[in-house]
Amino acid sequence: MTAQTIGVYTEDTPGERRVALVPAVVARIRGLGLDVLIERGAGSRTGIADEGYTAEGARLGSRQDLFDTATLLAGVRPPVNPFGHRFRRGQALLCLMQPLRIPLRIRDWADQGLTAIALDLLPPTFSTPRPAHAGSEDYATIVGNLLEHLVRDGALTIDLTDPLQATMVVTHDRHVLNGAVWQRILAEIAIAGLP
């Protein structure tokens, strides 16, 4: 079995300076059996050079490489994708996504078969500081800790009987799983008059 790849993209949300993984966490992620692919320049806003990632065994690639090949995309905020971009069915996205604020986007992701994992829904007992308020180093540590919980035998494993995953996994296998998000989607559809 080929190793699954975690892809870390450059943040494109204005003012966001953090990055999902720092070099110190790359070896830990590789130890889980995942390949690590970093978008060139992803750490530059935080002062992390690409060479810091490659020294820890990560590969560098373009944004297109990342979105085409990564099994799991990791970021701080949801990526801004070009119009018409579609995620691959079975691909996963791990970031702070505030799913109640983007219900129609969540619905679209579910329709595409994306597994959306919202770090902002991480229970407080799992992490201090909270991901939304963590600096790059702490945020990357939280991502690393979570991946240790989600990855088994070198592959992302979604187990909805696990209370942690049941809380954080917003979409999976073309379904919206979080009840509050689903109710918000229905309300937005009704307001917009969408089918």
Steps between C-alpha positions, in 0.01 A plus 500: 500500500634845409524749780232763521616859468424795722525825307555832676388798297598866522241703686316745280270653762604866542692552823550128572869448578492146641573175320343158570829316554842617608819302425524371859171308452581355154703206635214411734254498210737293285530258792126435460569371149386811313693679229516876557466740207540873571397773258810704418508805726227373738702594807643828371254726687609331820869529412542130414709431190416210269837345589380453857229266372719308257762447773230310693405284200210695350469550126423836340247557225269749336148570619370301204720200600359520850135507400551233233693247713444555872260268678470741792532876457599688815481870557406760755202640305310349205684549172374748245470287190460615142143508370395155389758315713370170634650290773547131425257258659670354805733798542500662846544857619617579854486865611314761703191531283223652715245275327196692625624806310546320167203262477463504122871437455473206742208362296704534183795320661271218613365468143860469375575221749746705706554399863505834684658496847444822693777570750286769658261223614781326688379440858678720757617190687716398200706814466628801686541760357193495276597465131344834401727685743819294465816629336662301216703271727204418725261467205738255329528300824119482520486379138770241577314377809176475306664311214636249751136443593370483139772304319527122526749294300602799289145591397240751617232296674157650566318325784177675586453286811798690644353796696786731396449429131121512531540856632751629242418322174251732330465315167591146399401265220276765339305574819488795738541339842482791743134564590543873573679553168232303314222715654690815395536365145125435481426853624739657245349293219150614599608866518677483164223299338748234385404139417 
